[in-house]
Short mmCIF file of C-alpha atoms in Angstrom, two decimals:
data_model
loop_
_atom_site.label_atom_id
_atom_site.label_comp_id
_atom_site.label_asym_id
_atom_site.label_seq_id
_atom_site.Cartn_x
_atom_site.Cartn_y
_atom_site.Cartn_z
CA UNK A 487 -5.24 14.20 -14.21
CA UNK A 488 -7.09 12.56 -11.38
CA UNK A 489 -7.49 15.27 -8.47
CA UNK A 490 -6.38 13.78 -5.13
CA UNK A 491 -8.12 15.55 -1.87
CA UNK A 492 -7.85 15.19 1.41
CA UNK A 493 -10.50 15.68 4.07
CA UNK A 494 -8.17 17.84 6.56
CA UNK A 495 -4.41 19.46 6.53
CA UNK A 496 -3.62 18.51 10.08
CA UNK A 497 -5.84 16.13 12.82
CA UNK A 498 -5.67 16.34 16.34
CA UNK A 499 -6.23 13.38 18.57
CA UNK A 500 -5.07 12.14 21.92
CA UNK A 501 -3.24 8.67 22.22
CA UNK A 502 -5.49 5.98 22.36
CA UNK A 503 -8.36 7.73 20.25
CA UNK A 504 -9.38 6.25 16.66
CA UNK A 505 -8.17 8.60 13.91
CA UNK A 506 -10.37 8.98 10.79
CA UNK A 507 -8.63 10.21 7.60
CA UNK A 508 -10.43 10.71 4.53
CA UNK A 509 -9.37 10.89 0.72
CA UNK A 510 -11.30 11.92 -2.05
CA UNK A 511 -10.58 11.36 -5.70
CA UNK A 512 -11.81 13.42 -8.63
CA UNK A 513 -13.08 10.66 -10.38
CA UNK A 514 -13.31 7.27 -9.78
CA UNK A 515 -10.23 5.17 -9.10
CA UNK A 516 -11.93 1.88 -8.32
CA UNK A 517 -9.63 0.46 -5.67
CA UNK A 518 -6.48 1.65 -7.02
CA UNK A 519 -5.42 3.52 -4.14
CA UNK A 520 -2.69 3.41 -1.39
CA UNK A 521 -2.14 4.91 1.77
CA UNK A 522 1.57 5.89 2.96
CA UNK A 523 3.13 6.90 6.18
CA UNK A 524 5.64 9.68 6.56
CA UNK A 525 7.35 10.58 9.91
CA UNK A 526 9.83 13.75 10.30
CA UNK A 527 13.09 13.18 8.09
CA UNK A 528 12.41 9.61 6.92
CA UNK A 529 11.14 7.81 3.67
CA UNK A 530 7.48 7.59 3.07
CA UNK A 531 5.96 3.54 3.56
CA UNK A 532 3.49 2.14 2.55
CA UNK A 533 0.82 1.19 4.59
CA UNK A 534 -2.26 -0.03 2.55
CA UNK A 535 -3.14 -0.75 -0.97
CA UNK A 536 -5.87 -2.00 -3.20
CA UNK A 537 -7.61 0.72 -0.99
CA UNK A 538 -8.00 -2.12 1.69
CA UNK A 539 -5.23 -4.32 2.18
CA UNK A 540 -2.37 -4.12 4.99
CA UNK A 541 0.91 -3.71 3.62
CA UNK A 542 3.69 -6.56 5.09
CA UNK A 543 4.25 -5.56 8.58
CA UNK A 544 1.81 -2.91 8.93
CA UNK A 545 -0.09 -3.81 12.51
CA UNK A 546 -3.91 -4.36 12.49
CA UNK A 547 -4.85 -1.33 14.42
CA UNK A 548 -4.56 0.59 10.90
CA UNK A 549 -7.09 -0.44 8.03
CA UNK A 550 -8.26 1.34 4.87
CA UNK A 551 -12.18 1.05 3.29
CA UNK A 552 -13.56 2.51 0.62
CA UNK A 553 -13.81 2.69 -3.42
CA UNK A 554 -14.62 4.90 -6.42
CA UNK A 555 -14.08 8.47 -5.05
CA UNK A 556 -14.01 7.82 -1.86
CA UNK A 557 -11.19 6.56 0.99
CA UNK A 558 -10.65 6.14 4.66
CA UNK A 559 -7.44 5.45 6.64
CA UNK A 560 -8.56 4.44 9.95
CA UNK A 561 -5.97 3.91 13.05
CA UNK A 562 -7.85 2.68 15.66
CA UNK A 563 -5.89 3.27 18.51
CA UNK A 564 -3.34 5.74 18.15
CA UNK A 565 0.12 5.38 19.61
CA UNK A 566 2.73 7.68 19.81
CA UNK A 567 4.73 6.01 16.70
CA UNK A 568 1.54 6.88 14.65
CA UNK A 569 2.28 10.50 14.87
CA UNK A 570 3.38 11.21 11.37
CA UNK A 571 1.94 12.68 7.76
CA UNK A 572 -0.42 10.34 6.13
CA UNK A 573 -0.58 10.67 2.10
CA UNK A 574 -3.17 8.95 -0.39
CA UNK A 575 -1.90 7.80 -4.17
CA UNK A 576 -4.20 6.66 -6.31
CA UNK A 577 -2.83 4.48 -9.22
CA UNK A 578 -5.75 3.96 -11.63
CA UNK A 579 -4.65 6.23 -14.11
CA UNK A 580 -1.40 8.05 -15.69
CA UNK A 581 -0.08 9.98 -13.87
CA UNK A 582 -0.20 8.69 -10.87
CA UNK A 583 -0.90 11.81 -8.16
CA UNK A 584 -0.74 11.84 -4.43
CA UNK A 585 -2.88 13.95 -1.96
CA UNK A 586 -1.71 16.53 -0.01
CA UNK A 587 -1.14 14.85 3.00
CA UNK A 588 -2.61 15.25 6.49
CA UNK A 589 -0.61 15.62 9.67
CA UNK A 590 -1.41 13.77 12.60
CA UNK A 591 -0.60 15.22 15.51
CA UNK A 592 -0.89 14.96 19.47
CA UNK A 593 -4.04 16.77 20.73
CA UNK B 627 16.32 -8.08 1.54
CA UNK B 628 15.25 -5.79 -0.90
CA UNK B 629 17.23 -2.70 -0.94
CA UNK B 630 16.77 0.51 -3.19
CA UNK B 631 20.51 2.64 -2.12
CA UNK B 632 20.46 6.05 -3.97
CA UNK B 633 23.33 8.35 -4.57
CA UNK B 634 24.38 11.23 -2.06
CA UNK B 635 23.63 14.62 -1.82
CA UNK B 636 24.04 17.01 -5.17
CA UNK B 637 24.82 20.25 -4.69
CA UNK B 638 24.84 22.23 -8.59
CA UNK B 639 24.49 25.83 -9.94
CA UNK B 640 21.70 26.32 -12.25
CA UNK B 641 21.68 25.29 -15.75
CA UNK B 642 24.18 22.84 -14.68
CA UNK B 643 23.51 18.92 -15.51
CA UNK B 644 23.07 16.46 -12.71
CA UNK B 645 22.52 12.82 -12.94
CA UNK B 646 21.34 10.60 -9.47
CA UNK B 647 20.82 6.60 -9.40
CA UNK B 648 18.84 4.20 -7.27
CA UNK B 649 21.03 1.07 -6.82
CA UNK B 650 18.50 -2.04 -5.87
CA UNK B 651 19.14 -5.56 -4.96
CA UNK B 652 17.65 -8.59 -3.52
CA UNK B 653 14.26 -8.83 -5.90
CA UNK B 654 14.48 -9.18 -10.14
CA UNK B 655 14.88 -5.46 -11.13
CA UNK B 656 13.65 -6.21 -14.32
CA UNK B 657 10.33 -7.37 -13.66
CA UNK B 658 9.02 -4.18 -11.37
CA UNK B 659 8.37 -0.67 -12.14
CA UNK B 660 10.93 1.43 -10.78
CA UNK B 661 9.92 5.20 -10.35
CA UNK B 662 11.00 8.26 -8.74
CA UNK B 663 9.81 10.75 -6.62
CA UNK B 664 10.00 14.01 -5.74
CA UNK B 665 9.27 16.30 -2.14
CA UNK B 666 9.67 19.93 -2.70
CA UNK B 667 10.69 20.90 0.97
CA UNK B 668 8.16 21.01 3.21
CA UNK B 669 5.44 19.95 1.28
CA UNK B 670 4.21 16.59 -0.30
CA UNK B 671 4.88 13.95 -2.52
CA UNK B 672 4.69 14.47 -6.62
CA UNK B 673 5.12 11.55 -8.63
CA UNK B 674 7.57 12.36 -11.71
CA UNK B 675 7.56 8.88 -13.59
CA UNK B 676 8.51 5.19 -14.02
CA UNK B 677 10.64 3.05 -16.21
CA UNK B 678 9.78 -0.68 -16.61
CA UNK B 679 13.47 -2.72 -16.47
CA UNK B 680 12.44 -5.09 -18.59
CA UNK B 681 11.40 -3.49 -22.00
CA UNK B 682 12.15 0.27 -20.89
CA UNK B 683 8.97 1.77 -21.27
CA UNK B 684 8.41 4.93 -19.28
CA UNK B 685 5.85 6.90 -18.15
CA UNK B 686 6.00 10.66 -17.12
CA UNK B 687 4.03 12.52 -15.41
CA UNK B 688 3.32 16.07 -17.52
CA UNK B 689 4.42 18.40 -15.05
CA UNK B 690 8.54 16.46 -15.39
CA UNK B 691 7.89 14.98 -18.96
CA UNK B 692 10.91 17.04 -20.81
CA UNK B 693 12.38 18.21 -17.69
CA UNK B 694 13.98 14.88 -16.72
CA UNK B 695 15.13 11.76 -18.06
CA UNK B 696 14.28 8.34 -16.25
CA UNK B 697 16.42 5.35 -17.18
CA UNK B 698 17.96 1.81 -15.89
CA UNK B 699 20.54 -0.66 -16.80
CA UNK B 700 19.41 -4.03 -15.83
CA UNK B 701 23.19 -4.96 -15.80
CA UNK B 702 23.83 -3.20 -12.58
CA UNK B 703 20.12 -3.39 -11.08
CA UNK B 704 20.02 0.60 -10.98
CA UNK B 705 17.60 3.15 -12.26
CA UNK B 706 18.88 6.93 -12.89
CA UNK B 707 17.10 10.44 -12.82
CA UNK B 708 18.88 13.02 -14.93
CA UNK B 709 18.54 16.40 -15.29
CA UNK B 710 20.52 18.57 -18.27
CA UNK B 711 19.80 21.77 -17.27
CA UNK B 712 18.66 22.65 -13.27
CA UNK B 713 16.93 25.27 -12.00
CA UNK B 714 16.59 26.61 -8.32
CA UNK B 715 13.32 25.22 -8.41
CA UNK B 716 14.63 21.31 -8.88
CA UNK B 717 15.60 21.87 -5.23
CA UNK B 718 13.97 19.06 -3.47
CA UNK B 719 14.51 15.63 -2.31
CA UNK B 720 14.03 12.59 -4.38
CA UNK B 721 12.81 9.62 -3.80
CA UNK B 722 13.25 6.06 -6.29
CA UNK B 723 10.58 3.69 -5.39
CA UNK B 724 9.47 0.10 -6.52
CA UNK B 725 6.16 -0.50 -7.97
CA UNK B 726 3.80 -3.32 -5.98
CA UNK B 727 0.38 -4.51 -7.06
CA UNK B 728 -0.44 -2.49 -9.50
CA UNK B 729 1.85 1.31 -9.06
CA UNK B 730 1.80 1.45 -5.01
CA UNK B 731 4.95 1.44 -4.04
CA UNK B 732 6.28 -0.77 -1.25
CA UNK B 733 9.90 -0.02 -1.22
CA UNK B 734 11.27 3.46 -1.16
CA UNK B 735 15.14 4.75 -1.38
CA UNK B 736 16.64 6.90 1.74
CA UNK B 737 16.33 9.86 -0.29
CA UNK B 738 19.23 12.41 -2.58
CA UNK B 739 18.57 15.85 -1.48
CA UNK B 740 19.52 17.71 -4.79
CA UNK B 741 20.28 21.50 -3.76
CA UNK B 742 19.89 24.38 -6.75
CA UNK B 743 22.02 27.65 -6.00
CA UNK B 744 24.00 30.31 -7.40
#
């Protein structure tokens, strides 16, 4: 089972400041891997997938880089919407795991 | 519109059977992966497996594989998650999702909070 890590449990930045998440897999995943957003009571969405590409809808100030083992979720300028939980999947191999999920929250 | 509308809140005693559904419309059900989730509360997401429509293969991950059964009827466009025997510990929400380039998953249900108590 591929290992799914994230960087940090909880980030704390001030609106307007870039956010940085990162995402480590145990081995590689090529770019298999998605980003989601979760806010307080709701449904995860998707953000990003193929590790790089904007999901429909999903503005430009978020973008995802990165391959193999290793993953960033970057949201350039945060606004207060973007306060949520931010989970990694990869989907290279079965089963498909998730990371733990890292909480960003207002500094 | 594509829509994935899941069944309402169970509420069972352990070692009783429970059986929840994902009704979807507005895309061809049988040609995506349809798969479920589950979020233990408070914490994060753990895949527990996918059913293809259109031949019904299915995929578990090990940690559900013989605790639940995954399933769909392509007559009705809906996918199921069944349980036959529940324990305190199935208590949890769950999540059906659709499948999107490759096994992201674009479209997620609103959730069936599935309660375990004596």
């Amino acid at each position: 089972e591929i290992v799914m890590t994230r960087s940090a449990a909880t980030l704390s930045v001030s609106p307007g400041e870039r956010a940085t998440l990162s995402c480590r897999a145990s081995q590689s995943v090529s770019s298999n891997l998605a980003w989601y957003q979760q806010k307080p009571g709701q449904a995860p969405r998707l953000l990003i997938y193929g590790a790089s590409t904007r999901a429909t809808g999903i503005p430009a100030r978020f973008s995802g880089s990165g391959s193999g083992t290793e993953f960033t979720l970057t949201i350039s300028s945060l606004q207060s919407e973007d306060f949520a939980v931010y989970f990694c999947q990869q989907y290279s191999n079965w089963p498909l795991t998730f990371g733990q999920g890292t909480k960003v929250e207002i500094k | 519109e594509v829509q994935l509308v899941q069944s309402g809140a169970g509420v069972k005693k352990p070692g009783e059977s429970l059986q929840i559904f994902c009704q979807t419309s507005g895309y061809a059900f049988a040609g995506h992966w349809i798969g479920w989730v589950r979020q233990m509360p408070g914490k994060g997401l753990e895949w527990m497996g996918i059913i293809y429509p259109g031949d019904s293969d299915t995929r578990y991950s090990p940690s559900f594989q013989g605790q639940v059964t995954i399933s769909a009827d392509r007559s009705i466009s809906t996918a199921y998650l069944q349980w036959s025997s529940l324990k305190a510990s199935d208590t949890a929400m769950y999540y059906c999702v659709r499948s999107f380039s490759g096994y992201s998953f674009d479209y997620w249900g609103q959730g069936t909070p599935v309660t375990v108590s004596s």
